CSV table of C-alpha atoms in Angstrom, one decimal:
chain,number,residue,atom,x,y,z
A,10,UNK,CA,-17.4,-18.4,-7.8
A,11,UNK,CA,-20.0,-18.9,-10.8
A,12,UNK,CA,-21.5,-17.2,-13.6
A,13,UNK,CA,-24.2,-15.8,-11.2
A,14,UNK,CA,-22.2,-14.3,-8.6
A,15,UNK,CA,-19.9,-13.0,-11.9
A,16,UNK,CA,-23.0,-11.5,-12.9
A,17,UNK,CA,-24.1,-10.0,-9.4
A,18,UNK,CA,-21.1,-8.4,-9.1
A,19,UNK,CA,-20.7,-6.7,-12.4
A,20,UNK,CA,-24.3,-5.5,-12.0
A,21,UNK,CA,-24.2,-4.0,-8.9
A,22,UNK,CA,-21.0,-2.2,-9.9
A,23,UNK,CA,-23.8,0.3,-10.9
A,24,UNK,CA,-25.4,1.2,-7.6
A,25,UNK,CA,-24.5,3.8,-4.5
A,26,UNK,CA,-22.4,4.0,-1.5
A,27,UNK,CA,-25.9,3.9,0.4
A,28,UNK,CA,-27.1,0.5,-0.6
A,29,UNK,CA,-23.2,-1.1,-0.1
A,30,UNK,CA,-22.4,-0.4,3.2
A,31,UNK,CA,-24.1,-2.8,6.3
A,32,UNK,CA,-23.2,-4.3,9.0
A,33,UNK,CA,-23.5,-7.9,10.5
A,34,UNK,CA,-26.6,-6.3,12.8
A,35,UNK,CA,-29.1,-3.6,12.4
A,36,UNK,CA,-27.9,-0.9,14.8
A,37,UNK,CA,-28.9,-1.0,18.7
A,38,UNK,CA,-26.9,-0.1,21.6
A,39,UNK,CA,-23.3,0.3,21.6
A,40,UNK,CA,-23.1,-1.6,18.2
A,41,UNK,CA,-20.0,-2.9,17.5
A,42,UNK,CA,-18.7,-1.8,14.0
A,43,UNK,CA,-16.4,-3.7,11.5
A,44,UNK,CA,-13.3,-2.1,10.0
A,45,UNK,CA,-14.1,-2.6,6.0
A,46,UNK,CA,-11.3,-5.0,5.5
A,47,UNK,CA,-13.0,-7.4,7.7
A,48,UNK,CA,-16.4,-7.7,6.6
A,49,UNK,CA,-14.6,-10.3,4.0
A,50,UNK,CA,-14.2,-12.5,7.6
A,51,UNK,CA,-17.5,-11.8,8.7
A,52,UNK,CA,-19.5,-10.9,6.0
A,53,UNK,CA,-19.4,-13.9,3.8
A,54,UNK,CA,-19.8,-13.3,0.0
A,55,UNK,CA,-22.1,-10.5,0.7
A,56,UNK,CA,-19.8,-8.6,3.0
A,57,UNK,CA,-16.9,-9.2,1.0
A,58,UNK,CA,-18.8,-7.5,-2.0
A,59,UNK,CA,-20.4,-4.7,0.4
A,60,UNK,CA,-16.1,-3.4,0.9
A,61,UNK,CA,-15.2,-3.5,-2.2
A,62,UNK,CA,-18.6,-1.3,-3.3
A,63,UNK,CA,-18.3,1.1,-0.4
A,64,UNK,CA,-14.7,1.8,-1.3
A,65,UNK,CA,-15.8,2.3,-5.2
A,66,UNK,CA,-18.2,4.5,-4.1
A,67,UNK,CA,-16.3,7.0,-1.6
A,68,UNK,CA,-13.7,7.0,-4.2
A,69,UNK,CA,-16.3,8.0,-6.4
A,70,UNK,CA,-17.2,10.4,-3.8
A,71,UNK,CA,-14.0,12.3,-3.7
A,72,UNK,CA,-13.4,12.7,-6.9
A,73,UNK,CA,-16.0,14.9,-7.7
A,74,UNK,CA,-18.3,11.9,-9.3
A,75,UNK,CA,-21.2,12.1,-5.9
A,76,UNK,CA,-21.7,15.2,-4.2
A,77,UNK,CA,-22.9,14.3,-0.8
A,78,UNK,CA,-20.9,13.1,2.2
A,79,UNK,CA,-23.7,13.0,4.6
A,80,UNK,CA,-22.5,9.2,4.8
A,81,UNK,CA,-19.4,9.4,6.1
A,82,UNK,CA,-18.0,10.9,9.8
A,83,UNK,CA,-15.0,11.4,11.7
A,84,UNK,CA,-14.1,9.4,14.7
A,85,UNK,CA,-13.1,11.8,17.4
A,86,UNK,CA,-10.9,10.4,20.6
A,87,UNK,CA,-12.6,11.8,23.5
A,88,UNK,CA,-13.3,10.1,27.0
A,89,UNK,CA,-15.5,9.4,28.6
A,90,UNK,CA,-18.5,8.6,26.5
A,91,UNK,CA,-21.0,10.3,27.8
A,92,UNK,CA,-25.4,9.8,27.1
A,93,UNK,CA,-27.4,13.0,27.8
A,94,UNK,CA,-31.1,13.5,27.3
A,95,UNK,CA,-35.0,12.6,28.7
A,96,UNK,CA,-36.1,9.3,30.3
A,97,UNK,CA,-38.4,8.3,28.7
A,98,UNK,CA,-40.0,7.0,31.6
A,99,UNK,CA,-40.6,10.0,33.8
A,100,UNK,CA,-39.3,12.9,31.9
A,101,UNK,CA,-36.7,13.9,33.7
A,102,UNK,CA,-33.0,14.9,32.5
A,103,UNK,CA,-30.0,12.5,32.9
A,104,UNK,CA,-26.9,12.1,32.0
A,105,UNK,CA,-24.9,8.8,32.1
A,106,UNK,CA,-22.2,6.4,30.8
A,107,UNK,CA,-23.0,2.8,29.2
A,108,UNK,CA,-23.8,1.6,32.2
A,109,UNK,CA,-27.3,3.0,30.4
A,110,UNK,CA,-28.1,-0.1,29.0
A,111,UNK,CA,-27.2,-2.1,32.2
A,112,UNK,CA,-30.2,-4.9,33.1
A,113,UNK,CA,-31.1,-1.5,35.8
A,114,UNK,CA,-30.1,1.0,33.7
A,115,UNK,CA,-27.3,3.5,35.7
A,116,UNK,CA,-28.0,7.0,35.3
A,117,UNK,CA,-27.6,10.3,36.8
A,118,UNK,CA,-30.3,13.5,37.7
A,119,UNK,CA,-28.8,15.2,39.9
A,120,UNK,CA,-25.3,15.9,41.2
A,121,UNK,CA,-26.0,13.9,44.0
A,122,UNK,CA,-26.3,10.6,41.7
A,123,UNK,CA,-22.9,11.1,39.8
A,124,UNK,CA,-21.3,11.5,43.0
A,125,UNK,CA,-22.7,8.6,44.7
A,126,UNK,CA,-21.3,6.3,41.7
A,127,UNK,CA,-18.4,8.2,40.4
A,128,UNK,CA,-15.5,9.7,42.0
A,129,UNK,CA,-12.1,12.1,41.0
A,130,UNK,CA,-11.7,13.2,37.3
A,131,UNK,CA,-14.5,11.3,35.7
A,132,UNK,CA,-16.9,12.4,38.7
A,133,UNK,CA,-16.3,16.2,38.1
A,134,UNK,CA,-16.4,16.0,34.4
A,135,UNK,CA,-20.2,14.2,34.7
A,136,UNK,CA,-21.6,16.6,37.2
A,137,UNK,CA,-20.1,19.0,34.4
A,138,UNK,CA,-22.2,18.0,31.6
A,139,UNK,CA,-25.5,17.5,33.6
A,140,UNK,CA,-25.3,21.3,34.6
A,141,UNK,CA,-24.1,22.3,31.3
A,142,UNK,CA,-26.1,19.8,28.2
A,143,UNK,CA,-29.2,20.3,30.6
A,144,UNK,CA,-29.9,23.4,29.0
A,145,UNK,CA,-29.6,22.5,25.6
A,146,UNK,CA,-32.8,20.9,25.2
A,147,UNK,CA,-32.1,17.5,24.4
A,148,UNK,CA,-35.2,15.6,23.6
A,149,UNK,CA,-34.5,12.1,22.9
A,150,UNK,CA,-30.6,10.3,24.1
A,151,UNK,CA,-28.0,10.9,22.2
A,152,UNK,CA,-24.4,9.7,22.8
A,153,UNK,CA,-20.9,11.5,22.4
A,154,UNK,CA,-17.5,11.4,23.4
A,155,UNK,CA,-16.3,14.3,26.5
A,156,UNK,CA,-13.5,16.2,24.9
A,157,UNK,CA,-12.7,18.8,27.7
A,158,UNK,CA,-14.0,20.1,30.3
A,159,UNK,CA,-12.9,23.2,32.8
A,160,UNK,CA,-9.2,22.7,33.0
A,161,UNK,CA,-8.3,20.7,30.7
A,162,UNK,CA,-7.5,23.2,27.2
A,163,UNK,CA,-3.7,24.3,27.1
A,164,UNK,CA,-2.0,26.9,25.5
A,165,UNK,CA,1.1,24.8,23.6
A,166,UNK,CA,3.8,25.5,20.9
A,167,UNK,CA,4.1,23.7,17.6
A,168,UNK,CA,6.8,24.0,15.4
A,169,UNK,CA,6.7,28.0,16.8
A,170,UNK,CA,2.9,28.4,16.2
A,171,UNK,CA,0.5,28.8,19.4
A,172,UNK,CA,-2.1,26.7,19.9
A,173,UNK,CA,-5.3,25.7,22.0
A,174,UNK,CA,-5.0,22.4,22.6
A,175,UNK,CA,-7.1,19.6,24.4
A,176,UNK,CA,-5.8,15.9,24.9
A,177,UNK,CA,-8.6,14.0,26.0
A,178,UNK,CA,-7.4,10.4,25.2
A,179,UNK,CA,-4.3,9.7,23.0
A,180,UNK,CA,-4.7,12.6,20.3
A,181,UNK,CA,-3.8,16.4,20.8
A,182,UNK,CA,-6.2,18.2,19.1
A,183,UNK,CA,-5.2,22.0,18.3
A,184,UNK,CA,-6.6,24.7,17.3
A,185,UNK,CA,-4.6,28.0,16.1
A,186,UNK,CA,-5.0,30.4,19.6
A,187,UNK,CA,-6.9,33.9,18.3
A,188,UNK,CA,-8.8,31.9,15.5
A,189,UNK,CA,-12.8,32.2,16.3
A,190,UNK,CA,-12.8,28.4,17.4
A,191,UNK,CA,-10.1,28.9,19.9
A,192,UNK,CA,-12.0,31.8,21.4
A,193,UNK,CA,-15.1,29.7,21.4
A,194,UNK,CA,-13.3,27.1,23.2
A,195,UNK,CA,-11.9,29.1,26.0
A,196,UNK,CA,-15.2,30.3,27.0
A,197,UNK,CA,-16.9,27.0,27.2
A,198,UNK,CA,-17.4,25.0,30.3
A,199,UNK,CA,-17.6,21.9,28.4
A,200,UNK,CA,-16.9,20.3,24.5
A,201,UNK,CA,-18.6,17.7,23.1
A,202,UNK,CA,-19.2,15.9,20.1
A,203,UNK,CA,-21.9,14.1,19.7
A,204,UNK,CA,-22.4,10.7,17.5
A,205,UNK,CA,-25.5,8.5,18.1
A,206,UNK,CA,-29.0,9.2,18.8
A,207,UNK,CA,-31.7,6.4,20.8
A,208,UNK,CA,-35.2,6.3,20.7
A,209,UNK,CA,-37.3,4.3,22.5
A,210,UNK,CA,-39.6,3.6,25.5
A,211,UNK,CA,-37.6,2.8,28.1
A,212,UNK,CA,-33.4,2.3,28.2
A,213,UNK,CA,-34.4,-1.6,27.5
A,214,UNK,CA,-36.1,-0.7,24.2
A,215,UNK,CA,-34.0,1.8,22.2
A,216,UNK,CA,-32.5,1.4,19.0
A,217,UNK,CA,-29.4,3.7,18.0
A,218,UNK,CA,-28.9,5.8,15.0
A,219,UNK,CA,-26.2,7.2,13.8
A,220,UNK,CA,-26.2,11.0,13.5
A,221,UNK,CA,-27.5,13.8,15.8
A,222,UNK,CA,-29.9,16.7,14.6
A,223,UNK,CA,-27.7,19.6,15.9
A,224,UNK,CA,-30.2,21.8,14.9
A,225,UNK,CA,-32.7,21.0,17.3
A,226,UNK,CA,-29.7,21.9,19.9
A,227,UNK,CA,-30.4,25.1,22.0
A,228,UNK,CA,-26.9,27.4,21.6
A,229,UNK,CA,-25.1,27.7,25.0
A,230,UNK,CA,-21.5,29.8,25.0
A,231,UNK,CA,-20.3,27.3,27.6
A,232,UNK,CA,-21.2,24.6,25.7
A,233,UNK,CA,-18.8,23.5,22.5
A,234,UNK,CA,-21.1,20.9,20.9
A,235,UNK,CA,-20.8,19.6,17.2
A,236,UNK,CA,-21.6,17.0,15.6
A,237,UNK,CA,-19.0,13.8,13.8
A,238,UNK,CA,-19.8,14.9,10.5
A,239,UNK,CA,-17.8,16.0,7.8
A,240,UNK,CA,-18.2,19.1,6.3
A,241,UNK,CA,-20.7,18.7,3.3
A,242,UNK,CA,-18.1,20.9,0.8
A,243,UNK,CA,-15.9,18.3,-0.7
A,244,UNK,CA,-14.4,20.7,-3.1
A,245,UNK,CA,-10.8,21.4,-2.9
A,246,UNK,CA,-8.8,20.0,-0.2
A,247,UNK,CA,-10.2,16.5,-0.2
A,248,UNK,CA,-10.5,16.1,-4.1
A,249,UNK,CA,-8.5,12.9,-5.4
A,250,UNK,CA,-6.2,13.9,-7.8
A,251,UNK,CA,-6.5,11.2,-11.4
A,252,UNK,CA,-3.5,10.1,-10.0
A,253,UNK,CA,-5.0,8.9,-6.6
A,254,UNK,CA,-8.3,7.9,-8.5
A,255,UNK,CA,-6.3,5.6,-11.1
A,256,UNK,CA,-4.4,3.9,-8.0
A,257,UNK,CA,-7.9,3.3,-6.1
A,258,UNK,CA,-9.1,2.2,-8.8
A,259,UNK,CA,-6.3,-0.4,-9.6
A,260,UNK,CA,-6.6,-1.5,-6.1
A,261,UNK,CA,-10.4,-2.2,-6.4
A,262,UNK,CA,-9.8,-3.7,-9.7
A,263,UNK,CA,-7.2,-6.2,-8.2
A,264,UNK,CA,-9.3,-7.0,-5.2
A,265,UNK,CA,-12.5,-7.3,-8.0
A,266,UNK,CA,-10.5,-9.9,-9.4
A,267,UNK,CA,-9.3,-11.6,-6.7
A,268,UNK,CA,-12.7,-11.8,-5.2
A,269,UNK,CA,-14.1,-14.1,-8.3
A,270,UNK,CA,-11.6,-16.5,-7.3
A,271,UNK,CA,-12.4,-17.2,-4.0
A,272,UNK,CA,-14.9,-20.1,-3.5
A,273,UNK,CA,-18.0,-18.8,-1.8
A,274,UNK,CA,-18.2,-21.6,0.6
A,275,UNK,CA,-15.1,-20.8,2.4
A,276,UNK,CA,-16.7,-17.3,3.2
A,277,UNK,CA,-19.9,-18.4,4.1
A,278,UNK,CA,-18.4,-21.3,6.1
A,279,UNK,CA,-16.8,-18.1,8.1
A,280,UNK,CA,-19.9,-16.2,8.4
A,281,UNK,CA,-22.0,-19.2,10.0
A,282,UNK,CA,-18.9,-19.3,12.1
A,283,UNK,CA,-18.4,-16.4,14.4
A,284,UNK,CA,-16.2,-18.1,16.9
A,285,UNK,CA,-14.2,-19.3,14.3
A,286,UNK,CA,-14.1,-15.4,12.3
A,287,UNK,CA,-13.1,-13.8,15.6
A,288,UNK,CA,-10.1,-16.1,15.9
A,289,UNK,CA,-8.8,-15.2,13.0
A,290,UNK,CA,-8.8,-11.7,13.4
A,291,UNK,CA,-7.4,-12.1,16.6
A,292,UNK,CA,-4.4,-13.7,14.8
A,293,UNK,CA,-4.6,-10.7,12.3
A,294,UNK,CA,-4.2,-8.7,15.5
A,295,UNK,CA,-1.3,-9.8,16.2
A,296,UNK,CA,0.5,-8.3,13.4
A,297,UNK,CA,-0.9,-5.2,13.7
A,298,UNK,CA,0.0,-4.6,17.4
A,299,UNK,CA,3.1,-5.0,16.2
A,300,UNK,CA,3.1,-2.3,13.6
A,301,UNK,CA,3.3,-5.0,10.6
A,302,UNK,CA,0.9,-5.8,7.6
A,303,UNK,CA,0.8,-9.3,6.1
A,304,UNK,CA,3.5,-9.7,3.1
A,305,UNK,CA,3.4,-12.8,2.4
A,306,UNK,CA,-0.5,-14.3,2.2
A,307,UNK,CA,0.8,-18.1,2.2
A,308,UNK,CA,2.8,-17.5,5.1
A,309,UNK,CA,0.4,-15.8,7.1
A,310,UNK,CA,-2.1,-19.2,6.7
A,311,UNK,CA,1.0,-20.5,7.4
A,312,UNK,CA,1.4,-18.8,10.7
A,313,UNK,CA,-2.0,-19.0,11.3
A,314,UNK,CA,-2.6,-22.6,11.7
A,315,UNK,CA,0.3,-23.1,14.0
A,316,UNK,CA,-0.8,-20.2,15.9
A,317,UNK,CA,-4.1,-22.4,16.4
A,318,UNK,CA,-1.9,-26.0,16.8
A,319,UNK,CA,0.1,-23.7,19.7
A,320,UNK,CA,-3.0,-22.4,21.0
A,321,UNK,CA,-4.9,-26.3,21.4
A,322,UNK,CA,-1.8,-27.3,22.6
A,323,UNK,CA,-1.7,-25.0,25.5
A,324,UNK,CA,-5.1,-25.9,26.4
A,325,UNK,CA,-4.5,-29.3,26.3
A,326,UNK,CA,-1.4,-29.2,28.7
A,327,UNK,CA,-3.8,-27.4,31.1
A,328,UNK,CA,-5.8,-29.9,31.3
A,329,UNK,CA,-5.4,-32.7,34.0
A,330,UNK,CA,-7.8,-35.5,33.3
A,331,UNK,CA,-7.1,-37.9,30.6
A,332,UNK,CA,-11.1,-37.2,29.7
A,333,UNK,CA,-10.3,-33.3,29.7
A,334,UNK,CA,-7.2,-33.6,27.3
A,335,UNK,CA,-9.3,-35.8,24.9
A,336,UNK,CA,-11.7,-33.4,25.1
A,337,UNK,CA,-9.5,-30.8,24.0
A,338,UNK,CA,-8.0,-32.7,21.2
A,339,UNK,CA,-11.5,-33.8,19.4
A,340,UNK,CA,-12.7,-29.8,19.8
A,341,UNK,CA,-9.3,-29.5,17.8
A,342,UNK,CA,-10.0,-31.9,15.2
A,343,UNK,CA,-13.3,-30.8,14.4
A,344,UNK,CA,-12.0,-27.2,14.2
A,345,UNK,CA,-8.6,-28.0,11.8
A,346,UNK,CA,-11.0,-29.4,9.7
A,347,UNK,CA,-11.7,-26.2,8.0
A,348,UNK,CA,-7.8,-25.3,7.2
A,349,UNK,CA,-8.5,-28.1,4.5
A,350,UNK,CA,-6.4,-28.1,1.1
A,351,UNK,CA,-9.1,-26.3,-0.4
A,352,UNK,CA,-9.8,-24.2,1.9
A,353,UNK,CA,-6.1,-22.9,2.6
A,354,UNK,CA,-5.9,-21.6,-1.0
A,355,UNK,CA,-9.3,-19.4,-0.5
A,356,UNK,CA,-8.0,-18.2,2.8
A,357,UNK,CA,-4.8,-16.7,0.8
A,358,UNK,CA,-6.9,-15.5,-1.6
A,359,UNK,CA,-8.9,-13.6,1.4
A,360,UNK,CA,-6.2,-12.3,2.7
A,361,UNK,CA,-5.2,-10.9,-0.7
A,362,UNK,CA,-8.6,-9.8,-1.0
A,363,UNK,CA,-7.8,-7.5,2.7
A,364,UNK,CA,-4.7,-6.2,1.7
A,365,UNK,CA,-6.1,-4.8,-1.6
A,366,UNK,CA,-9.3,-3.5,-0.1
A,367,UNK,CA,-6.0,-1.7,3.1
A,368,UNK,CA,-4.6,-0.4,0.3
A,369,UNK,CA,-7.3,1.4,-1.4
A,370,UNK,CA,-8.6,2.2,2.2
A,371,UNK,CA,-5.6,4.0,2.9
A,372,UNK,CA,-5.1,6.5,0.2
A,373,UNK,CA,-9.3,7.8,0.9
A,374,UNK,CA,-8.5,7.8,4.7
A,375,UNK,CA,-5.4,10.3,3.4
A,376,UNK,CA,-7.8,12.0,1.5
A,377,UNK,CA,-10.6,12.5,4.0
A,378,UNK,CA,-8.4,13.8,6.9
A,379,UNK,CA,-7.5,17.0,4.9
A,380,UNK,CA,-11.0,17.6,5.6
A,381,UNK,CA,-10.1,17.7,9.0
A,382,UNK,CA,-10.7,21.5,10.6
A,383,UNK,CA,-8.5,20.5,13.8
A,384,UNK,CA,-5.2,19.7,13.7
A,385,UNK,CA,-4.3,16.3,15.0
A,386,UNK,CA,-1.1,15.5,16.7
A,387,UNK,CA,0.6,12.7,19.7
A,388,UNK,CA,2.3,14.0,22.1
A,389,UNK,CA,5.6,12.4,22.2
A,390,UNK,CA,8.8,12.3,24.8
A,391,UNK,CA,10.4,14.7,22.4
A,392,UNK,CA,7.4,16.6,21.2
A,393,UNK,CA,4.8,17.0,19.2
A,394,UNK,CA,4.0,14.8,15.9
A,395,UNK,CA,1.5,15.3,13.1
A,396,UNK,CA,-1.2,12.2,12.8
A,397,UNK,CA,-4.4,11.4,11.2
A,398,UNK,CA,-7.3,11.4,13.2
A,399,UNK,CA,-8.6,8.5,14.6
A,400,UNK,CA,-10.3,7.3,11.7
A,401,UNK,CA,-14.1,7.6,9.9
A,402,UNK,CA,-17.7,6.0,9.7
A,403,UNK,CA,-19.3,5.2,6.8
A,404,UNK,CA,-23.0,5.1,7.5
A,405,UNK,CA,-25.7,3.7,5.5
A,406,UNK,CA,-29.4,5.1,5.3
A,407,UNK,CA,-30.4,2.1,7.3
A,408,UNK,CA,-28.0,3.6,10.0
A,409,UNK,CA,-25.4,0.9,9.7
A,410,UNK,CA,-21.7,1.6,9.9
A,411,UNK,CA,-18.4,0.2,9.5
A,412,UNK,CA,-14.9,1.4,10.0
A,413,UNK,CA,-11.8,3.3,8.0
A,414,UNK,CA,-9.2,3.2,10.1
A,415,UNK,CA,-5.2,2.9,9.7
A,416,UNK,CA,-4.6,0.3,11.7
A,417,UNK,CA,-1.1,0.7,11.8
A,418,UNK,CA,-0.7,3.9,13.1
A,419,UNK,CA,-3.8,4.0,15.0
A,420,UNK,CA,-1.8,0.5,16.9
A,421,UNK,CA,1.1,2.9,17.2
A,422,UNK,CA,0.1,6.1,19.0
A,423,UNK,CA,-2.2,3.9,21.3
A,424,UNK,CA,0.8,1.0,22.4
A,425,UNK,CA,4.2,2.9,21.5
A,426,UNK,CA,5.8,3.5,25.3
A,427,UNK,CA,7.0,7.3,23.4
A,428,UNK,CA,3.5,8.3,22.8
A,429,UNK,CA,2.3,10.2,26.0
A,430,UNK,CA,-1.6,9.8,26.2
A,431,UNK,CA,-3.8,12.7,28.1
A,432,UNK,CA,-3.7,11.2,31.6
A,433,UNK,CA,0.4,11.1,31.3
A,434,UNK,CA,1.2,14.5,31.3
């Protein structure tokens, strides 16, 4: 790659989690976030760099090296995603779902407006939380994800331990019954956890950032709000052992390496190509809906430029007109043009590069959901099953994020036909 991305690389070994992890925009509404592995696809040198770094430094993190973990949070699997707070533009309290950001933004200030839009389940759980999160004296819009309302907690049995449980999506979340949290649950009206928080004008004008100040929150016993974050004492549970630091750190050291090899104008070529990025993490996709990682890296180019040859030829045998069909056969010329000899061996390399940056992703996602202070299970066709939770956030102090999530079972609980989700029961 050149002595002076060599250089850049073994320089900026030296600095923080803060100044490695970004993502492709600066945050706004409903930003989209990257899973680490593919900021190599969309990130270009930089982004590849930026994984590897963030991965260092949570590493770093939980082995005892950086004390803070304000930059990391859990992602929770409620529904629906709900926005609470003040317009802006008259004062008044809402509460409302994306369709906040619509070209005439959609929300609701009075019970009357949620049922004029909404109906059944989702209806009664919005005219919930404008009766309830009114009172807590919201003052800008944040954003979280509903994850019960009145009705929804259970009282279950795991492995002959009682629980309080709520399954709001495809997770059971449970919480020993008689602890303090399971009291605090049964009481409330509502739970929420809140994520994001938007500033702005007007609807048109805000910018999101990640993180809620809980403390300016007024306390309401019907109310179970908390924030995504983890807890800020990493000491104990979530410590790497040397063992787990020394494999990380093998992992990083073989994706370090790899990285050097890779020709910077294949991953640039990606980033100045979106359409052609998403394609091929559609095609990476593929194997994960099916449960698999990629083994063999030449294979999977392989596979991947057939997969585009199939998908061309499909298009081409829709087509009727003998201008349409040539049209579809120069767009696929121009496009095969990057699976080049060259270029072949650096997307190998890349997808090296992703399976080293999975593997030392994995072993801190392991690490991070001991931190976890509510069980997680799936509800299956013959019972309950232990799982992670649905992932994490890193977050950067500019507010970006991206994604650690296993992929693999994360694809399992949400398409395996024995994995009941919440509206299935």
């Amino acid at each position: 790659m050149g002595t002076e991305i060599h250089k850049t690389f073994e320089e900026s070994m030296m600095k923080s989690f803060s100044e490695y992890i970004t993502e492709a925009s600066k945050p706004g509404k409903n930003v989209h976030m990257t899973h680490i592995e593919d900021r190599v696809i969309y990130g270009g040198v930089k982004g590849a760099r930026e994984a590897i770094f963030a991965l260092r430094a949570l590493r770093d993190m939980l082995a005892g090296k950086v004390s803070s973990s304000s930059n990391v949070t859990v992602k929770w699997d409620g529904a629906p995603a709900v926005f609470a707070g003040i317009d802006p533009t008259d004062g008044q309290f809402f509460v409302a779902k994306k369709g906040i950001f619509n070209a005439e933004p959609k929300v609701y200030k009075s019970e009357a407006d949620v049922r004029d839009d909404t109906s059944g389940d989702l209806a009664d759980k919005l005219v919930t939380a404008f009766n309830e999160l009114k009172d807590l004296g919201i003052k800008d819009v944040i954003q979280g994800d509903v994850m019960f309302t009145n009705g929804d907690l259970s009282s279950e049995s795991i492995d002959g331990e009682k629980y309080v449980t709520f399954q709001p999506n495809t997770i059971v979340y449970a919480v020993p019954a008689g602890s303090d949290l399971a009291k605090t649950l049964l009481k409330a009206n509502i739970g929420v956890v809140w994520h994001t928080t938007y500033k702005g004008k007007d609807f048109h004008s805000m910018t999101a950032s990640y993180g809620v100040n809980m403390k300016s929150l007024k306390k309401k016993s019907t109310v179970w709000s908390i924030d995504a974050d983890l807890p800020k004492d990493l000491s104990g549970t979530a410590t790497l052992t040397q063992a787990d630091t020394e494999e990380v750190t093998q992992q990083l050291s073989r994706a370090g390496k790899i990285f050097q090899k890779i020709k910077s104008t294949t991953l640039n070529e990606l980033e100045n190509n979106s359409a052609l990025a998403i394609k091929i993490e559609t095609f990476n996709n593929t194997l994960v809906r099916k449960g698999e990682r990629i083994q063999s890296t030449a294979k999977h180019v392989n596979d991947l430029i057939v997969w585009f040859n199939n998908k061309y030829a499909k298009e081409y045998e829709k087509r009727k007109s003998e201008k349409g069909k040539l049209a579809i056969l120069a767009k696929q010329e121009e496009e095969m043009v990057f699976f080049s000899k060259d270029n072949r061996q650096n997307l190998d390399l890349m997808f090296q590069l992703q399976n080293a940056l999975v593997d030392a992703k994995l072993i801190i996602i392991q690490k991070l959901d001991k931190l976890k202070t509510i069980g997680t299970f799936v509800r299956t066709k013959n019972g309950f099953k232990v799982t992670g939770s649905e992932g994490f956030v890193a977050i950067d102090n500019e507010g970006s994020a991206v994604k650690l999530v296993d992929r693999l079972e994360f694809s399992t609980n949400n398409f395996s036909p024995d994995i009941l989700k919440g509206w299935q029961k």
